[in-house]
XYZ file of C-alpha atoms in Angstrom:
450
model
C 4.885 -3.223 -27.661
C 7.683 -0.948 -28.866
C 7.328 2.738 -29.578
C 7.052 2.327 -33.371
C 4.276 -0.264 -33.002
C 2.267 1.916 -30.638
C 2.513 4.887 -32.989
C 0.852 2.849 -35.743
C -2.085 2.292 -33.399
C -2.196 5.710 -31.797
C -2.445 8.036 -34.786
C -0.339 10.950 -35.942
C -1.320 13.227 -33.059
C 0.007 10.810 -30.483
C 2.981 10.026 -32.705
C 4.006 13.658 -32.966
C 3.785 14.139 -29.224
C 5.702 10.955 -28.409
C 8.513 11.843 -30.802
C 8.848 15.472 -29.743
C 8.605 14.926 -25.996
C 11.297 13.749 -23.624
C 9.085 11.257 -21.866
C 11.104 8.352 -23.202
C 8.422 5.686 -23.070
C 8.980 2.510 -25.034
C 5.225 2.405 -25.640
C 2.222 0.767 -24.049
C 1.517 -2.928 -24.127
C -0.831 -3.866 -26.929
C -3.645 -4.985 -24.642
C -3.745 -1.500 -23.079
C -3.554 0.565 -26.271
C -7.257 1.460 -26.098
C -7.523 1.912 -22.321
C -8.316 5.610 -22.381
C -9.874 5.612 -18.942
C -10.579 8.883 -17.168
C -8.638 8.896 -13.903
C -8.823 10.864 -10.666
C -6.332 10.873 -7.790
C -7.142 11.589 -4.147
C -3.889 12.394 -2.387
C -1.338 12.983 -5.193
C 1.507 13.386 -2.735
C 4.334 10.877 -2.414
C 2.758 7.542 -3.310
C -0.149 9.122 -5.102
C 2.319 10.380 -7.708
C 4.226 7.085 -7.700
C 1.003 5.237 -8.467
C -0.493 7.540 -11.080
C 2.774 7.990 -12.989
C 3.214 4.211 -13.188
C -0.366 3.924 -14.455
C 0.397 6.510 -17.140
C 3.428 4.431 -18.136
C 1.414 1.303 -18.894
C -1.794 2.649 -20.492
C -2.937 5.786 -22.358
C -5.211 6.940 -19.548
C -6.206 10.565 -19.093
C -5.770 11.958 -15.576
C -8.541 14.545 -15.474
C -8.869 15.314 -11.745
C -6.680 15.450 -8.651
C -7.596 16.340 -5.081
C -5.498 17.379 -2.104
C -5.796 19.766 0.845
C -2.195 20.912 0.276
C -1.921 23.556 -2.453
C 1.822 23.066 -3.220
C 1.195 19.328 -3.560
C -1.656 19.980 -5.993
C 0.461 22.317 -8.078
C 3.434 19.966 -8.274
C 1.286 16.950 -9.093
C -0.614 18.784 -11.829
C 2.620 19.830 -13.508
C 4.316 16.445 -13.536
C 1.133 14.648 -14.615
C 0.739 17.056 -17.533
C 4.349 16.457 -18.553
C 3.801 12.701 -18.624
C 0.365 12.137 -20.127
C -0.386 12.172 -23.843
C -2.717 15.169 -23.825
C -0.205 17.285 -21.875
C -3.217 18.781 -20.086
C -3.099 19.604 -16.419
C -5.830 17.843 -14.439
C -8.570 19.793 -12.694
C -7.683 20.571 -9.084
C -9.915 20.083 -6.066
C -9.426 20.483 -2.342
C -12.610 18.561 -1.445
C -12.905 15.009 -2.743
C -16.690 15.185 -2.595
C -16.759 17.908 -5.220
C -14.389 15.972 -7.455
C -16.448 12.792 -7.257
C -19.728 14.685 -7.714
C -18.720 15.201 -11.354
C -19.300 11.435 -11.852
C -16.980 11.405 -14.877
C -14.187 9.165 -13.585
C -13.625 5.543 -14.562
C -10.760 4.997 -12.106
C -9.896 6.662 -8.806
C -6.549 6.201 -7.072
C -6.703 6.697 -3.297
C -3.361 7.556 -1.700
C -4.436 9.806 1.166
C -3.260 9.231 4.766
C -4.592 6.008 6.261
C -7.335 7.620 8.370
C -9.008 8.777 5.145
C -8.824 5.564 3.091
C -12.259 4.234 3.990
C -14.244 7.415 3.326
C -12.352 8.159 0.107
C -12.643 4.636 -1.289
C -16.326 4.302 -0.405
C -17.209 7.647 -1.962
C -15.251 6.730 -5.107
C -17.022 3.421 -5.695
C -20.386 5.039 -4.924
C -19.606 7.521 -7.735
C -19.249 4.585 -10.149
C -15.449 4.296 -10.329
C -13.174 1.306 -9.922
C -10.560 1.994 -7.261
C -6.884 1.445 -6.513
C -6.533 2.099 -2.766
C -3.296 2.228 -0.849
C -2.575 -0.076 2.052
C -3.619 -0.560 4.768
C -7.158 -0.205 3.558
C -8.410 1.082 6.910
C -7.520 2.139 10.442
C -10.150 0.004 12.169
C -11.925 -3.312 11.655
C -15.388 -2.007 10.782
C -13.985 0.283 8.088
C -12.417 -2.721 6.352
C -15.600 -4.749 6.620
C -17.702 -1.880 5.247
C -15.296 -1.348 2.334
C -15.398 -5.016 1.332
C -19.183 -5.190 1.597
C -19.654 -2.051 -0.497
C -17.232 -3.208 -3.199
C -19.155 -6.466 -3.570
C -22.565 -4.778 -3.467
C -21.601 -2.298 -6.188
C -19.550 -4.816 -8.208
C -16.517 -2.544 -8.302
C -12.968 -3.705 -9.004
C -10.759 -2.673 -6.089
C -7.013 -3.263 -6.141
C -5.096 -2.684 -2.895
C -1.560 -1.276 -2.986
C -0.035 -4.445 -1.518
C 2.197 -4.780 -4.556
C 4.500 -7.515 -3.276
C 1.999 -9.801 -5.031
C 3.047 -8.154 -8.306
C 6.813 -7.930 -7.665
C 8.551 -9.821 -10.503
C 11.355 -11.410 -8.468
C 8.922 -12.406 -5.701
C 6.608 -14.025 -8.245
C 9.676 -15.975 -9.362
C 10.454 -16.968 -5.753
C 6.887 -18.186 -5.228
C 6.955 -20.280 -8.387
C 10.574 -21.491 -8.469
C 11.313 -21.991 -4.769
C 8.024 -22.463 -2.901
C 5.605 -24.049 -5.359
C 8.340 -26.179 -6.967
C 8.918 -27.907 -3.628
C 12.520 -26.754 -3.178
C 11.688 -25.095 0.143
C 9.517 -27.946 1.396
C 6.998 -27.573 4.199
C 7.425 -24.239 5.931
C 7.715 -24.529 9.703
C 8.070 -20.872 10.647
C 8.184 -17.426 9.051
C 9.898 -14.338 10.426
C 8.824 -10.981 9.000
C 10.457 -7.786 10.216
C 11.812 -4.301 9.807
C 14.634 -2.668 11.773
C 15.969 0.838 11.467
C 17.669 3.335 13.725
C 17.099 6.923 14.718
C 16.334 8.837 17.862
C 13.057 10.137 19.249
C 10.989 12.574 17.194
C 11.402 16.007 18.774
C 9.370 18.899 17.410
C 7.389 21.891 18.624
C 3.714 22.398 17.822
C 2.998 25.374 15.592
C 0.314 26.883 13.372
C -0.465 25.088 10.092
C 1.190 26.795 7.103
C -0.726 28.773 4.521
C -2.003 26.595 1.712
C -2.450 23.544 3.936
C -6.005 22.940 5.190
C -5.265 21.161 8.451
C -8.937 21.009 9.446
C -9.849 19.075 6.300
C -6.638 17.029 6.455
C -7.568 15.870 9.967
C -11.072 14.944 8.819
C -12.538 12.102 10.937
C -9.433 11.794 13.138
C -9.113 13.530 16.508
C -7.897 17.121 16.255
C -4.325 17.309 17.524
C -1.888 20.208 17.807
C -0.192 20.708 14.452
C 3.358 19.420 14.099
C 5.151 20.142 10.805
C 6.186 16.486 10.505
C 2.612 15.363 9.795
C 2.385 17.281 6.514
C 4.630 14.936 4.536
C 4.701 11.269 5.554
C 5.471 11.916 9.239
C 1.818 11.439 10.199
C 2.676 7.740 10.530
C 4.248 8.599 13.895
C 0.783 9.064 15.402
C -1.827 6.387 16.078
C -4.617 8.883 15.419
C -3.856 8.641 11.697
C -2.924 5.000 11.243
C -1.673 1.872 12.965
C 1.989 2.687 13.397
C 4.781 0.578 11.958
C 2.497 -2.450 11.895
C 0.005 -0.701 9.597
C 2.794 0.685 7.455
C 5.400 -2.069 7.136
C 4.074 -5.292 8.678
C 0.978 -5.332 6.460
C 3.189 -5.630 3.356
C 5.276 -8.556 4.603
C 2.362 -10.331 6.266
C 0.348 -10.053 3.060
C 3.331 -11.289 1.027
C 3.625 -14.319 3.328
C -0.081 -15.107 3.011
C 0.244 -14.895 -0.775
C 3.416 -17.008 -0.812
C 1.833 -19.786 1.254
C -1.865 -19.417 0.321
C -2.855 -18.513 3.873
C -6.185 -17.066 4.959
C -7.102 -15.933 8.451
C -4.910 -16.972 11.397
C -6.581 -18.718 14.321
C -5.098 -16.511 17.002
C -3.077 -13.284 17.178
C -0.955 -12.176 20.107
C 1.322 -9.179 20.468
C 3.644 -7.494 22.948
C 5.598 -4.274 22.808
C 5.279 -0.537 23.154
C 7.454 2.550 23.369
C 10.563 0.987 24.867
C 13.334 3.354 23.773
C 11.964 6.587 22.237
C 10.142 7.731 25.351
C 11.007 11.432 25.075
C 9.610 12.137 21.609
C 6.180 13.273 20.428
C 5.429 10.023 18.569
C 2.889 7.688 20.188
C 3.423 4.547 18.092
C 5.193 1.437 19.379
C 8.918 1.554 18.609
C 9.288 -2.132 19.546
C 6.720 -4.825 18.802
C 6.325 -8.536 18.236
C 3.190 -10.124 16.777
C 2.510 -13.841 16.402
C -0.007 -14.730 13.708
C -0.837 -18.288 14.739
C -1.996 -20.695 12.011
C -1.678 -23.635 14.446
C 0.784 -25.642 12.348
C 2.634 -22.467 11.321
C 3.520 -19.259 13.147
C 4.207 -16.063 11.245
C 6.180 -13.806 13.589
C 6.534 -10.060 13.070
C 9.241 -7.966 14.756
C 10.097 -4.303 14.464
C 12.607 -2.163 16.311
C 12.637 1.461 15.228
C 15.869 2.199 17.045
C 18.327 -0.584 16.180
C 20.729 -1.264 13.360
C 19.829 -3.150 10.206
C 20.608 -6.842 10.725
C 20.719 -7.836 7.051
C 21.685 -5.014 4.626
C 20.307 -6.904 1.610
C 17.003 -7.754 3.267
C 16.588 -5.016 5.877
C 12.788 -5.191 5.515
C 11.607 -8.619 4.520
C 10.834 -12.209 5.420
C 12.700 -15.392 6.291
C 10.763 -18.531 5.404
C 12.230 -21.566 7.179
C 11.346 -24.698 5.231
C 12.235 -28.342 5.740
C 14.789 -28.172 2.893
C 16.242 -24.693 3.321
C 15.684 -21.014 4.078
C 14.227 -18.432 1.718
C 15.086 -14.801 2.400
C 12.972 -12.353 0.439
C 12.537 -8.593 0.262
C 11.860 -5.760 -2.147
C 15.459 -6.000 -3.364
C 15.597 -9.692 -4.241
C 15.571 -13.157 -2.760
C 18.121 -15.782 -1.675
C 17.358 -19.452 -1.185
C 19.957 -21.536 0.634
C 19.335 -25.282 0.859
C 20.464 -26.935 4.075
C 23.814 -28.706 3.873
C 24.655 -27.008 0.571
C 26.218 -23.789 -0.684
C 24.232 -23.818 -3.941
C 22.371 -20.566 -3.256
C 19.644 -19.547 -5.702
C 19.260 -15.761 -5.910
C 17.466 -13.089 -7.895
C 17.602 -9.298 -7.762
C 15.057 -6.614 -8.477
C 15.115 -5.568 -12.131
C 14.803 -1.790 -12.326
C 13.561 -1.575 -15.966
C 15.355 1.728 -16.513
C 15.977 0.952 -20.179
C 12.235 0.578 -20.795
C 11.273 3.435 -18.451
C 14.204 5.885 -18.297
C 12.021 8.527 -16.659
C 12.263 6.455 -13.456
C 15.932 7.384 -13.131
C 15.426 10.977 -12.033
C 11.883 10.990 -10.664
C 11.904 12.641 -7.275
C 10.988 10.417 -4.317
C 10.393 7.342 -6.477
C 11.335 4.058 -4.815
C 12.924 2.732 -8.000
C 13.102 -0.800 -6.640
C 9.299 -0.769 -6.259
C 8.457 0.764 -9.655
C 8.292 -2.574 -11.559
C 5.926 -3.972 -8.919
C 3.621 -0.945 -9.109
C 3.536 -1.174 -12.914
C 2.633 -4.866 -12.745
C 0.002 -4.099 -10.121
C -1.527 -1.473 -12.406
C -1.536 -3.877 -15.354
C -3.338 -6.479 -13.269
C -5.826 -3.820 -12.139
C -6.555 -2.811 -15.742
C -6.959 -6.432 -16.833
C -9.510 -7.034 -14.106
C -11.390 -3.856 -14.967
C -11.699 -5.260 -18.481
C -13.005 -8.676 -17.452
C -14.630 -7.599 -14.131
C -12.653 -10.220 -12.257
C -10.849 -10.112 -8.904
C -7.393 -8.494 -8.985
C -4.359 -10.142 -7.416
C -4.624 -7.847 -4.391
C -8.403 -7.775 -4.240
C -10.156 -5.783 -1.523
C -10.893 -9.011 0.371
C -7.195 -9.912 0.573
C -6.452 -6.354 1.624
C -9.112 -6.570 4.329
C -7.683 -9.805 5.758
C -4.123 -8.469 5.928
C -5.237 -5.089 7.283
C -7.582 -6.455 9.957
C -4.986 -8.961 11.176
C -2.489 -6.137 11.704
C -5.117 -4.076 13.526
C -5.838 -7.088 15.749
C -2.132 -7.272 16.511
C -2.273 -3.761 17.908
C -5.462 -4.558 19.824
C -3.791 -7.609 21.361
C -0.855 -5.487 22.489
C -3.217 -2.902 23.977
C -5.349 -5.511 25.787
C -2.313 -7.567 26.814
C -3.904 -10.836 25.734
C -4.322 -13.128 22.749
C -7.332 -12.611 20.503
C -8.964 -15.535 18.717
C -10.598 -14.800 15.362
C -13.893 -16.320 14.283
C -13.982 -16.477 10.490
C -17.718 -17.201 10.339
C -18.862 -14.287 12.486
C -15.938 -12.001 11.533
C -15.240 -11.090 15.122
C -13.104 -12.201 18.052
C -14.397 -15.052 20.156
C -15.731 -14.353 23.639
C -14.080 -10.944 23.952
C -16.569 -8.044 23.965
C -13.837 -5.663 25.159
C -11.814 -6.356 22.037
C -14.887 -6.112 19.829
C -15.668 -2.708 21.338
C -12.398 -1.467 19.829
C -13.363 -2.485 16.286
C -14.668 0.987 15.455
C -12.905 4.259 16.154
C -14.832 7.349 17.185
C -15.088 9.778 14.267
C -14.802 13.512 14.772
C -17.969 15.375 13.877
C -19.394 15.925 11.302
C -17.809 12.835 9.716
C -19.845 9.628 10.006
C -18.232 6.220 10.415
C -19.201 3.749 7.658
C -21.127 0.618 8.575
C -21.393 -2.769 6.951
C-alpha cells in the first residue's frame, strides 16, 4: 500500500503528519491499516529498538510504554520511538517491568532483555493479557522453556520468537526453490557454524555507573563483580546471563535448519569444546565448540571458533546443506546452490528494501541485512494475533531450538552424549543431566515451573 493510499484510509491528521515528517515511510500494508495495538517494550536497547522500529514500519501501532534499568537507554529509546510513530508521543518510561505490566493496558509486549530475564518477562507479559514477541533464545535453562510454552498454551497467547531466519525473504526462496523443489535432493549432512577472531576479553571490575541499576539488571542471575562490558551486549561473554555463543548464534542456524528440513527433536546430542585459546580473559564461555544434533539418518553439526579467521566471507555465519544433488550455502546475506558436476550456480542476495524504508539507511546499530526479516516476522506476528493462530516461529519451535542448544552445553559439561525423550520431555536414564535443567535463582526471584 503506497503512501497516497494509506492517507485516504488514515484521515487528515495522519496525512498531515506523514507529509510534514521526515520519516519517509511508503505506507502500511492494507491489512495492517487498522492495527492500532498498544505496545510495550521490555529492554529497548539494541535489538529492542530494532524490533519495535520495524513493527512501527509495518503497522500503525502506538508504543505507549518502555522499560529498562538503564536511564540513558530509556531516554534514547523514547526519543527515537516518538520520532517514528504517528502520534509523535514519547512512551511512558519504567525501570520495573512489573509496574509497567500492572497497568494492564498493553495488547503487545516485545521482550528484548538479556537472556537471563526472558522467561520472567515473557511470563509476566502474557499473564497481563498481552501477546508477546520474545527474543531468542527463549530461556537460559530447560525448565524455563517448558514453563513458557505451557503458560502460552494455557492462556491462549500468541508468542512469536525472534528466530527470524524463518521470515528472511531470500531464505524462504531457498527453501521453496532449492530444497522443496527437489534440486538439492536428500540431505545427508548439515554444517552450521560461526567463526570470528579477536583476543581474550581483558577488563577490570568497577562500580556500576550512575543511571544503571545493576542490582535489578542482574535479577535472578548470580551477582557478579560489575564489568563495563556487560552493560551493552557484552553480557553474552558470561554463562551466568546466557548460554554463550551456542545460545546466541547456534540457535539461529539450528532453528533455520530445522525449518528448512521440517525437523523436530533430535534423538541424541553430543558436544565437545571449552576455552581453548582465550584462557587469560574474564569471559567464561566456550571459545571453541562442536555439537552434533543426531537425527539418526541426518547429523546437524555446529562449530564455532571465536578466535579464528572467517572461512567464507559471503557466508561467515551460516549453514552448508550437503544434498545428493548439490550443496546449498545459506546465510543472512544470501544463498548459493551449486549442483554437483555443474557450474550452473543458483544464487540470491538479501534485498535491503531501502527504497521502501529509507530510514533504515542511517539508523544507528541496525543490522540492515536483517531488517527485511524482522519486518516479515512482525507481519506474521500481527496476522496470527488477528486469527489467533500459531506464528511461523511459535513458542513451541523456539522451545525446541533453545532446549537443544542448552542440551549441547550440558553434554559438553558432562562429557557425554544425552538422549532426548520426546514423550517425557527429559533425557533418558541420566538424572545428573536432568538435575541441570533448572538454574538456581537469586533471591527473591522465583524460578517458574511448568
